[in-house]
Amino acid sequence: MGISSGKGPRVAVLMGGHSLEREVSLVSGQACSAALRGKEFQVIELDAGRDVVQRLSELRPDVVFNALHGRWGEDGSIQGLLEWLRIPYTHSGVMASALAMDKQRSKHIFSNSGLPTAPGFMIEKSGLLTSHPLDKPYVVKPINEGSSIGVYFVNPKEDPPLKVASDMPSILMVEEYIPGRELTVTVMGKKALAVTDIITQNWYDYDAKYKKGGSIHEVPAKIPKIIQEKCLEYALSAHELIGCRGISRADFRWDESLGLDGIILLEINTQPGMTPTSLVPEQAKICGINFNDLCHWLVEDASCDR
């Protein structure tokens, strides 16, 4: 834990934790801490361990900057704890965080509201051991992990059926594979910022997201204006339907051969990465918002009852 010598409000940056995205969260947290340091804020770096309630009670920060990723950090768990302690915090609240993290429930909300989603269903993990549940190619993923953790792409040549890791949940989501380009949009407050085209060699997996050179981010994306505008519209709609606050990031696939009908909303992220290679800071930058200002805005936007 590190504490800066600023004279402003005390901001505890929660990072690390014990999800599968711990290492990425530490990088995000350290980057955000550096951006907040100075005379405006007293910054406290806090690795969210099992004693997080005790540590927060002792430190009594004015604001918590939530830089946690994955389960317990972006599924409503830490948000509920902060509501209980009545400490203002950044990003989305309890309900929006829980809904966005649950891919099945958020997908249901999106599709019922007219947003395009990939056809799919839930399946028991044991059902993948005997036969393919869909025509290949298709995608298998847990309903409550981020950063492409646990996501399997089953290609047309895959045979026999997929063997998933033993630590995968017993119930999984299976979706049709949507060909085309990987697009993403950041929403900040009530504005969708830009569209990024994520260019990778293969699948946009964990390494492609976080390793240097793992992917190329083309922002703004070189796509037709009508596609850009529709992605911005869908992202803002998804943000508002779930009840997100602060920033969120919506991920899409776009099959160019189908035009507007080829845009598919995959999911929405309420705790998007804030690492040097992350998408949100890049989109903010092209909108004239530097990383320091983005982090400051998040602190100023913090509250309880989110």
PDB file of C-alpha atoms in Angstrom:
ATOM      1  CA  MET A   1       0.000   0.000   0.000  1.00  0.00           C
ATOM      2  CA  GLY A   2       1.333   3.456  -0.948  1.00  0.00           C
ATOM      3  CA  ILE A   3       0.083   6.865   0.200  1.00  0.00           C
ATOM      4  CA  SER A   4       0.834  10.103  -1.649  1.00  0.00           C
ATOM      5  CA  SER A   5       1.463  13.410   0.116  1.00  0.00           C
ATOM      6  CA  GLY A   6      -1.256  15.476  -1.593  1.00  0.00           C
ATOM      7  CA  LYS A   7      -3.474  17.797   0.425  1.00  0.00           C
ATOM      8  CA  GLY A   8      -6.818  17.205  -1.279  1.00  0.00           C
ATOM      9  CA  PRO A   9      -9.470  14.531  -0.687  1.00  0.00           C
ATOM     10  CA  ARG A  10      -8.282  11.053   0.283  1.00  0.00           C
ATOM     11  CA  VAL A  11      -8.787   8.653  -2.630  1.00  0.00           C
ATOM     12  CA  ALA A  12      -8.296   4.938  -2.057  1.00  0.00           C
ATOM     13  CA  VAL A  13      -7.541   3.135  -5.325  1.00  0.00           C
ATOM     14  CA  LEU A  14      -8.800  -0.435  -4.956  1.00  0.00           C
ATOM     15  CA  MET A  15      -6.812  -2.862  -7.080  1.00  0.00           C
ATOM     16  CA  GLY A  16      -5.617  -6.443  -7.280  1.00  0.00           C
ATOM     17  CA  GLY A  17      -8.108  -8.497  -5.357  1.00  0.00           C
ATOM     18  CA  HIS A  18      -8.378 -12.254  -5.854  1.00  0.00           C
ATOM     19  CA  SER A  19     -10.143 -12.665  -9.201  1.00  0.00           C
ATOM     20  CA  LEU A  20      -8.546 -14.229 -12.264  1.00  0.00           C
ATOM     21  CA  GLU A  21      -7.876 -10.680 -13.491  1.00  0.00           C
ATOM     22  CA  ARG A  22      -5.752  -9.699 -10.497  1.00  0.00           C
ATOM     23  CA  GLU A  23      -2.579  -8.877 -12.441  1.00  0.00           C
ATOM     24  CA  VAL A  24      -4.368  -6.644 -14.942  1.00  0.00           C
ATOM     25  CA  SER A  25      -6.146  -4.870 -12.080  1.00  0.00           C
ATOM     26  CA  LEU A  26      -2.815  -4.116 -10.412  1.00  0.00           C
ATOM     27  CA  VAL A  27      -1.551  -2.480 -13.612  1.00  0.00           C
ATOM     28  CA  SER A  28      -4.800  -0.505 -14.013  1.00  0.00           C
ATOM     29  CA  GLY A  29      -4.703   0.603 -10.386  1.00  0.00           C
ATOM     30  CA  GLN A  30      -1.107   1.735 -10.504  1.00  0.00           C
ATOM     31  CA  ALA A  31      -1.718   3.729 -13.689  1.00  0.00           C
ATOM     32  CA  CYS A  32      -4.802   5.421 -12.192  1.00  0.00           C
ATOM     33  CA  SER A  33      -2.976   6.127  -8.918  1.00  0.00           C
ATOM     34  CA  ALA A  34      -0.179   7.860 -10.805  1.00  0.00           C
ATOM     35  CA  ALA A  35      -2.719   9.947 -12.721  1.00  0.00           C
ATOM     36  CA  LEU A  36      -4.432  11.076  -9.511  1.00  0.00           C
ATOM     37  CA  ARG A  37      -1.318  11.916  -7.512  1.00  0.00           C
ATOM     38  CA  GLY A  38      -0.438  15.539  -6.891  1.00  0.00           C
ATOM     39  CA  LYS A  39      -1.788  18.418  -4.902  1.00  0.00           C
ATOM     40  CA  GLU A  40      -5.413  17.648  -5.796  1.00  0.00           C
ATOM     41  CA  PHE A  41      -5.686  14.241  -4.102  1.00  0.00           C
ATOM     42  CA  GLN A  42      -4.137  12.142  -1.369  1.00  0.00           C
ATOM     43  CA  VAL A  43      -3.858   8.762  -3.088  1.00  0.00           C
ATOM     44  CA  ILE A  44      -3.844   5.473  -1.203  1.00  0.00           C
ATOM     45  CA  GLU A  45      -3.136   2.261  -3.127  1.00  0.00           C
ATOM     46  CA  LEU A  46      -5.042  -0.609  -1.535  1.00  0.00           C
ATOM     47  CA  ASP A  47      -4.761  -4.234  -2.635  1.00  0.00           C
ATOM     48  CA  ALA A  48      -8.242  -5.598  -1.946  1.00  0.00           C
ATOM     49  CA  GLY A  49      -7.604  -8.620   0.246  1.00  0.00           C
ATOM     50  CA  ARG A  50      -9.844 -10.460   2.673  1.00  0.00           C
ATOM     51  CA  ASP A  51      -9.366  -7.623   5.173  1.00  0.00           C
ATOM     52  CA  VAL A  52     -10.654  -4.940   2.779  1.00  0.00           C
ATOM     53  CA  VAL A  53     -13.516  -3.898   5.102  1.00  0.00           C
ATOM     54  CA  GLN A  54     -11.136  -3.427   8.023  1.00  0.00           C
ATOM     55  CA  ARG A  55      -8.603  -1.513   5.909  1.00  0.00           C
ATOM     56  CA  LEU A  56     -11.244   0.837   4.468  1.00  0.00           C
ATOM     57  CA  SER A  57     -12.681   1.430   7.942  1.00  0.00           C
ATOM     58  CA  GLU A  58      -9.220   2.345   9.215  1.00  0.00           C
ATOM     59  CA  LEU A  59      -8.257   4.533   6.256  1.00  0.00           C
ATOM     60  CA  ARG A  60     -11.624   6.319   6.003  1.00  0.00           C
ATOM     61  CA  PRO A  61     -11.106   7.572   2.413  1.00  0.00           C
ATOM     62  CA  ASP A  62     -13.321  10.289   0.980  1.00  0.00           C
ATOM     63  CA  VAL A  63     -13.648   8.355  -2.286  1.00  0.00           C
ATOM     64  CA  VAL A  64     -12.856   4.859  -3.534  1.00  0.00           C
ATOM     65  CA  PHE A  65     -11.552   4.599  -7.086  1.00  0.00           C
ATOM     66  CA  ASN A  66     -12.538   1.105  -8.176  1.00  0.00           C
ATOM     67  CA  ALA A  67      -9.780  -0.361 -10.346  1.00  0.00           C
ATOM     68  CA  LEU A  68     -10.755  -3.968  -9.670  1.00  0.00           C
ATOM     69  CA  HIS A  69     -11.542  -6.297 -12.572  1.00  0.00           C
ATOM     70  CA  GLY A  70     -13.402  -9.579 -12.671  1.00  0.00           C
ATOM     71  CA  ARG A  71     -15.496 -11.324 -10.049  1.00  0.00           C
ATOM     72  CA  TRP A  72     -16.023  -9.569  -6.719  1.00  0.00           C
ATOM     73  CA  GLY A  73     -14.706  -6.304  -8.198  1.00  0.00           C
ATOM     74  CA  GLU A  74     -17.202  -5.680 -10.990  1.00  0.00           C
ATOM     75  CA  ASP A  75     -20.127  -7.965 -10.183  1.00  0.00           C
ATOM     76  CA  GLY A  76     -21.782  -5.849  -7.499  1.00  0.00           C
ATOM     77  CA  SER A  77     -19.926  -7.398  -4.543  1.00  0.00           C
ATOM     78  CA  ILE A  78     -17.486  -4.588  -3.735  1.00  0.00           C
ATOM     79  CA  GLN A  79     -20.117  -2.039  -4.731  1.00  0.00           C
ATOM     80  CA  GLY A  80     -22.508  -3.414  -2.109  1.00  0.00           C
ATOM     81  CA  LEU A  81     -19.778  -3.277   0.511  1.00  0.00           C
ATOM     82  CA  LEU A  82     -19.032   0.363  -0.320  1.00  0.00           C
ATOM     83  CA  GLU A  83     -22.725   1.233  -0.156  1.00  0.00           C
ATOM     84  CA  TRP A  84     -22.858  -0.391   3.294  1.00  0.00           C
ATOM     85  CA  LEU A  85     -19.830   1.635   4.432  1.00  0.00           C
ATOM     86  CA  ARG A  86     -21.280   4.769   2.748  1.00  0.00           C
ATOM     87  CA  ILE A  87     -18.049   5.533   0.914  1.00  0.00           C
ATOM     88  CA  PRO A  88     -18.570   7.242  -2.467  1.00  0.00           C
ATOM     89  CA  TYR A  89     -17.089   5.163  -5.302  1.00  0.00           C
ATOM     90  CA  THR A  90     -16.479   5.313  -9.045  1.00  0.00           C
ATOM     91  CA  HIS A  91     -18.034   3.410 -11.939  1.00  0.00           C
ATOM     92  CA  SER A  92     -21.354   1.556 -11.810  1.00  0.00           C
ATOM     93  CA  GLY A  93     -23.457   0.624  -8.792  1.00  0.00           C
ATOM     94  CA  VAL A  94     -24.595  -2.693  -7.369  1.00  0.00           C
ATOM     95  CA  MET A  95     -27.414  -3.575  -9.750  1.00  0.00           C
ATOM     96  CA  ALA A  96     -25.764  -2.408 -12.989  1.00  0.00           C
ATOM     97  CA  SER A  97     -22.502  -4.153 -12.100  1.00  0.00           C
ATOM     98  CA  ALA A  98     -24.254  -7.431 -11.305  1.00  0.00           C
ATOM     99  CA  LEU A  99     -26.369  -7.329 -14.472  1.00  0.00           C
ATOM    100  CA  ALA A 100     -23.498  -6.446 -16.794  1.00  0.00           C
ATOM    101  CA  MET A 101     -21.291  -9.181 -15.331  1.00  0.00           C
ATOM    102  CA  ASP A 102     -23.999 -11.791 -15.856  1.00  0.00           C
ATOM    103  CA  LYS A 103     -23.832 -12.297 -19.620  1.00  0.00           C
ATOM    104  CA  GLN A 104     -27.072 -14.287 -19.702  1.00  0.00           C
ATOM    105  CA  ARG A 105     -29.202 -11.677 -17.921  1.00  0.00           C
ATOM    106  CA  SER A 106     -27.693  -8.671 -19.683  1.00  0.00           C
ATOM    107  CA  LYS A 107     -28.160 -10.365 -23.046  1.00  0.00           C
ATOM    108  CA  HIS A 108     -31.816 -10.974 -22.173  1.00  0.00           C
ATOM    109  CA  ILE A 109     -32.276  -7.280 -21.353  1.00  0.00           C
ATOM    110  CA  PHE A 110     -30.567  -6.195 -24.573  1.00  0.00           C
ATOM    111  CA  SER A 111     -32.481  -8.516 -26.881  1.00  0.00           C
ATOM    112  CA  ASN A 112     -35.831  -7.687 -25.251  1.00  0.00           C
ATOM    113  CA  SER A 113     -35.098  -4.006 -25.871  1.00  0.00           C
ATOM    114  CA  GLY A 114     -34.327  -4.485 -29.555  1.00  0.00           C
ATOM    115  CA  LEU A 115     -30.528  -4.499 -29.451  1.00  0.00           C
ATOM    116  CA  PRO A 116     -28.942  -7.147 -31.700  1.00  0.00           C
ATOM    117  CA  THR A 117     -27.285 -10.048 -29.855  1.00  0.00           C
ATOM    118  CA  ALA A 118     -25.716 -13.337 -30.915  1.00  0.00           C
ATOM    119  CA  PRO A 119     -28.027 -16.386 -30.936  1.00  0.00           C
ATOM    120  CA  GLY A 120     -27.132 -18.748 -28.108  1.00  0.00           C
ATOM    121  CA  PHE A 121     -28.207 -20.594 -24.988  1.00  0.00           C
ATOM    122  CA  MET A 122     -27.008 -22.007 -21.665  1.00  0.00           C
ATOM    123  CA  ILE A 123     -25.658 -25.543 -21.451  1.00  0.00           C
ATOM    124  CA  GLU A 124     -24.244 -27.878 -18.825  1.00  0.00           C
ATOM    125  CA  LYS A 125     -20.495 -28.339 -19.174  1.00  0.00           C
ATOM    126  CA  SER A 126     -20.988 -32.116 -19.369  1.00  0.00           C
ATOM    127  CA  GLY A 127     -23.060 -31.600 -22.511  1.00  0.00           C
ATOM    128  CA  LEU A 128     -19.964 -30.404 -24.375  1.00  0.00           C
ATOM    129  CA  LEU A 129     -18.164 -33.704 -23.866  1.00  0.00           C
ATOM    130  CA  THR A 130     -20.366 -35.832 -26.099  1.00  0.00           C
ATOM    131  CA  SER A 131     -21.417 -33.665 -29.037  1.00  0.00           C
ATOM    132  CA  HIS A 132     -21.247 -30.196 -30.530  1.00  0.00           C
ATOM    133  CA  PRO A 133     -24.224 -28.110 -29.306  1.00  0.00           C
ATOM    134  CA  LEU A 134     -24.158 -25.865 -32.394  1.00  0.00           C
ATOM    135  CA  ASP A 135     -22.913 -25.989 -35.941  1.00  0.00           C
ATOM    136  CA  LYS A 136     -19.254 -24.992 -36.005  1.00  0.00           C
ATOM    137  CA  PRO A 137     -17.821 -22.447 -35.565  1.00  0.00           C
ATOM    138  CA  TYR A 138     -19.224 -21.389 -32.202  1.00  0.00           C
ATOM    139  CA  VAL A 139     -18.104 -19.803 -28.935  1.00  0.00           C
ATOM    140  CA  VAL A 140     -18.242 -21.166 -25.372  1.00  0.00           C
ATOM    141  CA  LYS A 141     -17.808 -18.860 -22.364  1.00  0.00           C
ATOM    142  CA  PRO A 142     -18.614 -18.524 -18.659  1.00  0.00           C
ATOM    143  CA  ILE A 143     -21.396 -16.091 -17.836  1.00  0.00           C
ATOM    144  CA  ASN A 144     -19.468 -14.123 -15.202  1.00  0.00           C
ATOM    145  CA  GLU A 145     -15.852 -13.582 -16.234  1.00  0.00           C
ATOM    146  CA  GLY A 146     -14.222 -10.717 -18.157  1.00  0.00           C
ATOM    147  CA  SER A 147     -11.103 -10.155 -20.291  1.00  0.00           C
ATOM    148  CA  SER A 148     -11.971 -13.182 -22.468  1.00  0.00           C
ATOM    149  CA  ILE A 149     -11.049 -15.483 -19.564  1.00  0.00           C
ATOM    150  CA  GLY A 150     -12.452 -18.959 -20.146  1.00  0.00           C
ATOM    151  CA  VAL A 151     -13.652 -18.150 -23.671  1.00  0.00           C
ATOM    152  CA  TYR A 152     -13.271 -20.984 -26.192  1.00  0.00           C
ATOM    153  CA  PHE A 153     -13.533 -20.579 -29.953  1.00  0.00           C
ATOM    154  CA  VAL A 154     -14.520 -23.846 -31.579  1.00  0.00           C
ATOM    155  CA  ASN A 155     -13.334 -23.737 -35.178  1.00  0.00           C
ATOM    156  CA  PRO A 156     -14.830 -25.723 -38.072  1.00  0.00           C
ATOM    157  CA  LYS A 157     -12.094 -28.378 -37.847  1.00  0.00           C
ATOM    158  CA  GLU A 158     -12.617 -28.999 -34.113  1.00  0.00           C
ATOM    159  CA  ASP A 159     -13.376 -32.684 -33.570  1.00  0.00           C
ATOM    160  CA  PRO A 160     -14.021 -34.440 -31.221  1.00  0.00           C
ATOM    161  CA  PRO A 161     -16.146 -32.084 -29.095  1.00  0.00           C
ATOM    162  CA  LEU A 162     -14.500 -29.424 -26.966  1.00  0.00           C
ATOM    163  CA  LYS A 163     -12.630 -30.318 -23.763  1.00  0.00           C
ATOM    164  CA  VAL A 164     -13.049 -27.407 -21.371  1.00  0.00           C
ATOM    165  CA  ALA A 165     -10.865 -26.792 -18.317  1.00  0.00           C
ATOM    166  CA  SER A 166     -11.865 -28.560 -15.107  1.00  0.00           C
ATOM    167  CA  ASP A 167     -12.221 -25.257 -13.242  1.00  0.00           C
ATOM    168  CA  MET A 168     -14.832 -23.909 -15.682  1.00  0.00           C
ATOM    169  CA  PRO A 169     -18.338 -23.445 -14.192  1.00  0.00           C
ATOM    170  CA  SER A 170     -20.868 -26.264 -14.553  1.00  0.00           C
ATOM    171  CA  ILE A 171     -23.181 -24.041 -16.618  1.00  0.00           C
ATOM    172  CA  LEU A 172     -21.772 -22.236 -19.657  1.00  0.00           C
ATOM    173  CA  MET A 173     -23.025 -20.023 -22.456  1.00  0.00           C
ATOM    174  CA  VAL A 174     -22.813 -21.203 -26.062  1.00  0.00           C
ATOM    175  CA  GLU A 175     -23.185 -18.660 -28.867  1.00  0.00           C
ATOM    176  CA  GLU A 176     -23.006 -18.685 -32.620  1.00  0.00           C
ATOM    177  CA  TYR A 177     -19.695 -17.310 -33.855  1.00  0.00           C
ATOM    178  CA  ILE A 178     -20.163 -13.930 -35.542  1.00  0.00           C
ATOM    179  CA  PRO A 179     -17.587 -13.400 -38.310  1.00  0.00           C
ATOM    180  CA  GLY A 180     -16.127 -10.033 -39.119  1.00  0.00           C
ATOM    181  CA  ARG A 181     -14.503  -7.173 -37.237  1.00  0.00           C
ATOM    182  CA  GLU A 182     -14.126  -6.605 -33.500  1.00  0.00           C
ATOM    183  CA  LEU A 183     -15.428  -3.142 -32.588  1.00  0.00           C
ATOM    184  CA  THR A 184     -15.736  -1.435 -29.212  1.00  0.00           C
ATOM    185  CA  VAL A 185     -17.245   1.798 -27.881  1.00  0.00           C
ATOM    186  CA  THR A 186     -16.636   3.681 -24.634  1.00  0.00           C
ATOM    187  CA  VAL A 187     -19.466   5.530 -22.937  1.00  0.00           C
ATOM    188  CA  MET A 188     -18.434   8.297 -20.548  1.00  0.00           C
ATOM    189  CA  GLY A 189     -21.285   9.750 -18.545  1.00  0.00           C
ATOM    190  CA  LYS A 190     -24.039  10.189 -21.102  1.00  0.00           C
ATOM    191  CA  LYS A 191     -21.872  10.301 -24.221  1.00  0.00           C
ATOM    192  CA  ALA A 192     -20.537   7.545 -26.472  1.00  0.00           C
ATOM    193  CA  LEU A 193     -16.972   8.560 -27.351  1.00  0.00           C
ATOM    194  CA  ALA A 194     -15.705   6.678 -30.403  1.00  0.00           C
ATOM    195  CA  VAL A 195     -15.473   3.342 -32.193  1.00  0.00           C
ATOM    196  CA  THR A 196     -12.259   1.331 -32.123  1.00  0.00           C
ATOM    197  CA  ASP A 197     -11.514  -1.442 -34.613  1.00  0.00           C
ATOM    198  CA  ILE A 198      -9.454  -4.112 -32.819  1.00  0.00           C
ATOM    199  CA  ILE A 199      -7.163  -5.892 -35.276  1.00  0.00           C
ATOM    200  CA  THR A 200      -5.569  -9.167 -34.166  1.00  0.00           C
ATOM    201  CA  GLN A 201      -3.801 -12.100 -35.783  1.00  0.00           C
ATOM    202  CA  ASN A 202      -6.308 -14.588 -34.408  1.00  0.00           C
ATOM    203  CA  TRP A 203      -8.858 -14.561 -31.569  1.00  0.00           C
ATOM    204  CA  TYR A 204      -9.074 -11.438 -29.336  1.00  0.00           C
ATOM    205  CA  ASP A 205      -8.092 -13.377 -26.211  1.00  0.00           C
ATOM    206  CA  TYR A 206      -6.463 -12.373 -22.908  1.00  0.00           C
ATOM    207  CA  ASP A 207      -2.973 -12.071 -24.420  1.00  0.00           C
ATOM    208  CA  ALA A 208      -4.241 -10.009 -27.358  1.00  0.00           C
ATOM    209  CA  LYS A 209      -5.889  -7.625 -24.899  1.00  0.00           C
ATOM    210  CA  TYR A 210      -3.018  -7.096 -22.486  1.00  0.00           C
ATOM    211  CA  LYS A 211       0.324  -8.129 -23.985  1.00  0.00           C
ATOM    212  CA  LYS A 212       2.288  -5.474 -25.841  1.00  0.00           C
ATOM    213  CA  GLY A 213       1.735  -5.912 -29.564  1.00  0.00           C
ATOM    214  CA  GLY A 214      -1.105  -8.377 -28.966  1.00  0.00           C
ATOM    215  CA  SER A 215      -3.489  -6.294 -31.031  1.00  0.00           C
ATOM    216  CA  ILE A 216      -3.698  -3.095 -33.072  1.00  0.00           C
ATOM    217  CA  HIS A 217      -6.288  -0.494 -32.091  1.00  0.00           C
ATOM    218  CA  GLU A 218      -7.509   1.580 -35.015  1.00  0.00           C
ATOM    219  CA  VAL A 219      -9.311   4.579 -33.520  1.00  0.00           C
ATOM    220  CA  PRO A 220     -11.419   6.044 -34.877  1.00  0.00           C
ATOM    221  CA  ALA A 221     -12.291   2.911 -36.817  1.00  0.00           C
ATOM    222  CA  LYS A 222     -12.188   3.167 -40.591  1.00  0.00           C
ATOM    223  CA  ILE A 223     -15.761   2.046 -41.101  1.00  0.00           C
ATOM    224  CA  PRO A 224     -18.764   3.603 -42.846  1.00  0.00           C
ATOM    225  CA  LYS A 225     -20.297   6.511 -40.955  1.00  0.00           C
ATOM    226  CA  ILE A 226     -23.665   4.779 -40.683  1.00  0.00           C
ATOM    227  CA  ILE A 227     -22.017   1.780 -38.953  1.00  0.00           C
ATOM    228  CA  GLN A 228     -20.081   4.072 -36.628  1.00  0.00           C
ATOM    229  CA  GLU A 229     -23.216   5.985 -35.655  1.00  0.00           C
ATOM    230  CA  LYS A 230     -25.185   2.788 -35.017  1.00  0.00           C
ATOM    231  CA  CYS A 231     -22.435   1.367 -32.778  1.00  0.00           C
ATOM    232  CA  LEU A 232     -22.379   4.612 -30.767  1.00  0.00           C
ATOM    233  CA  GLU A 233     -26.171   4.482 -30.481  1.00  0.00           C
ATOM    234  CA  TYR A 234     -26.219   0.836 -29.368  1.00  0.00           C
ATOM    235  CA  ALA A 235     -23.449   1.390 -26.805  1.00  0.00           C
ATOM    236  CA  LEU A 236     -25.243   4.318 -25.191  1.00  0.00           C
ATOM    237  CA  SER A 237     -28.513   2.364 -25.171  1.00  0.00           C
ATOM    238  CA  ALA A 238     -26.837  -0.628 -23.513  1.00  0.00           C
ATOM    239  CA  HIS A 239     -25.209   1.659 -20.914  1.00  0.00           C
ATOM    240  CA  GLU A 240     -28.564   3.202 -20.054  1.00  0.00           C
ATOM    241  CA  LEU A 241     -30.562  -0.049 -20.125  1.00  0.00           C
ATOM    242  CA  ILE A 242     -28.272  -1.667 -17.573  1.00  0.00           C
ATOM    243  CA  GLY A 243     -28.126   1.533 -15.505  1.00  0.00           C
ATOM    244  CA  CYS A 244     -24.373   2.091 -15.796  1.00  0.00           C
ATOM    245  CA  ARG A 245     -22.572   5.053 -14.277  1.00  0.00           C
ATOM    246  CA  GLY A 246     -19.156   6.594 -14.891  1.00  0.00           C
ATOM    247  CA  ILE A 247     -17.649   4.757 -17.835  1.00  0.00           C
ATOM    248  CA  SER A 248     -18.550   1.528 -19.603  1.00  0.00           C
ATOM    249  CA  ARG A 249     -17.345  -0.211 -22.740  1.00  0.00           C
ATOM    250  CA  ALA A 250     -19.563  -2.096 -25.175  1.00  0.00           C
ATOM    251  CA  ASP A 251     -18.054  -4.771 -27.420  1.00  0.00           C
ATOM    252  CA  PHE A 252     -19.382  -5.652 -30.865  1.00  0.00           C
ATOM    253  CA  ARG A 253     -18.795  -7.906 -33.829  1.00  0.00           C
ATOM    254  CA  TRP A 254     -19.557  -6.576 -37.286  1.00  0.00           C
ATOM    255  CA  ASP A 255     -20.064  -8.786 -40.322  1.00  0.00           C
ATOM    256  CA  GLU A 256     -19.380  -6.318 -43.151  1.00  0.00           C
ATOM    257  CA  SER A 257     -21.246  -8.424 -45.704  1.00  0.00           C
ATOM    258  CA  LEU A 258     -24.536  -7.741 -43.867  1.00  0.00           C
ATOM    259  CA  GLY A 259     -24.185  -3.977 -43.455  1.00  0.00           C
ATOM    260  CA  LEU A 260     -26.246  -2.603 -40.550  1.00  0.00           C
ATOM    261  CA  ASP A 261     -27.720  -6.048 -39.914  1.00  0.00           C
ATOM    262  CA  GLY A 262     -24.216  -7.387 -39.288  1.00  0.00           C
ATOM    263  CA  ILE A 263     -23.690  -5.425 -36.044  1.00  0.00           C
ATOM    264  CA  ILE A 264     -23.966  -7.656 -32.973  1.00  0.00           C
ATOM    265  CA  LEU A 265     -23.622  -6.464 -29.367  1.00  0.00           C
ATOM    266  CA  LEU A 266     -21.576  -9.021 -27.424  1.00  0.00           C
ATOM    267  CA  GLU A 267     -21.468  -7.550 -23.917  1.00  0.00           C
ATOM    268  CA  ILE A 268     -20.952  -4.449 -21.820  1.00  0.00           C
ATOM    269  CA  ASN A 269     -18.080  -3.933 -19.367  1.00  0.00           C
ATOM    270  CA  THR A 270     -18.584  -1.732 -16.300  1.00  0.00           C
ATOM    271  CA  GLN A 271     -14.934  -1.882 -15.157  1.00  0.00           C
ATOM    272  CA  PRO A 272     -13.015  -1.618 -18.442  1.00  0.00           C
ATOM    273  CA  GLY A 273      -9.251  -1.842 -18.366  1.00  0.00           C
ATOM    274  CA  MET A 274      -7.186   1.227 -17.582  1.00  0.00           C
ATOM    275  CA  THR A 275      -3.768  -0.106 -18.565  1.00  0.00           C
ATOM    276  CA  PRO A 276      -1.318   1.495 -21.022  1.00  0.00           C
ATOM    277  CA  THR A 277      -2.729  -0.716 -23.813  1.00  0.00           C
ATOM    278  CA  SER A 278      -6.391  -0.302 -22.845  1.00  0.00           C
ATOM    279  CA  LEU A 279      -9.133   0.889 -25.155  1.00  0.00           C
ATOM    280  CA  VAL A 280     -10.923   3.431 -22.947  1.00  0.00           C
ATOM    281  CA  PRO A 281      -7.950   5.812 -22.439  1.00  0.00           C
ATOM    282  CA  GLU A 282      -7.286   5.725 -26.197  1.00  0.00           C
ATOM    283  CA  GLN A 283     -10.839   6.719 -27.045  1.00  0.00           C
ATOM    284  CA  ALA A 284     -10.878   9.454 -24.403  1.00  0.00           C
ATOM    285  CA  LYS A 285      -7.617  10.831 -25.804  1.00  0.00           C
ATOM    286  CA  ILE A 286      -8.956  11.272 -29.340  1.00  0.00           C
ATOM    287  CA  CYS A 287     -11.896  13.149 -27.801  1.00  0.00           C
ATOM    288  CA  GLY A 288      -9.466  15.577 -26.163  1.00  0.00           C
ATOM    289  CA  ILE A 289      -9.530  13.987 -22.697  1.00  0.00           C
ATOM    290  CA  ASN A 290      -6.098  12.969 -21.434  1.00  0.00           C
ATOM    291  CA  PHE A 291      -5.614  10.092 -19.002  1.00  0.00           C
ATOM    292  CA  ASN A 292      -5.164  12.320 -15.953  1.00  0.00           C
ATOM    293  CA  ASP A 293      -8.360  14.213 -16.727  1.00  0.00           C
ATOM    294  CA  LEU A 294     -10.258  10.955 -17.286  1.00  0.00           C
ATOM    295  CA  CYS A 295      -9.227   9.642 -13.864  1.00  0.00           C
ATOM    296  CA  HIS A 296     -10.012  12.997 -12.222  1.00  0.00           C
ATOM    297  CA  TRP A 297     -13.455  13.009 -13.840  1.00  0.00           C
ATOM    298  CA  LEU A 298     -14.180   9.544 -12.464  1.00  0.00           C
ATOM    299  CA  VAL A 299     -13.315  10.692  -8.929  1.00  0.00           C
ATOM    300  CA  GLU A 300     -15.474  13.796  -9.281  1.00  0.00           C
ATOM    301  CA  ASP A 301     -18.339  11.604 -10.556  1.00  0.00           C
ATOM    302  CA  ALA A 302     -18.077   9.223  -7.569  1.00  0.00           C
ATOM    303  CA  SER A 303     -21.046   8.801  -5.225  1.00  0.00           C
ATOM    304  CA  CYS A 304     -23.075   6.337  -3.191  1.00  0.00           C
ATOM    305  CA  ASP A 305     -26.517   5.157  -4.299  1.00  0.00           C
ATOM    306  CA  ARG A 306     -25.342   4.521  -7.846  1.00  0.00           C
TER     307      ARG A 306
END
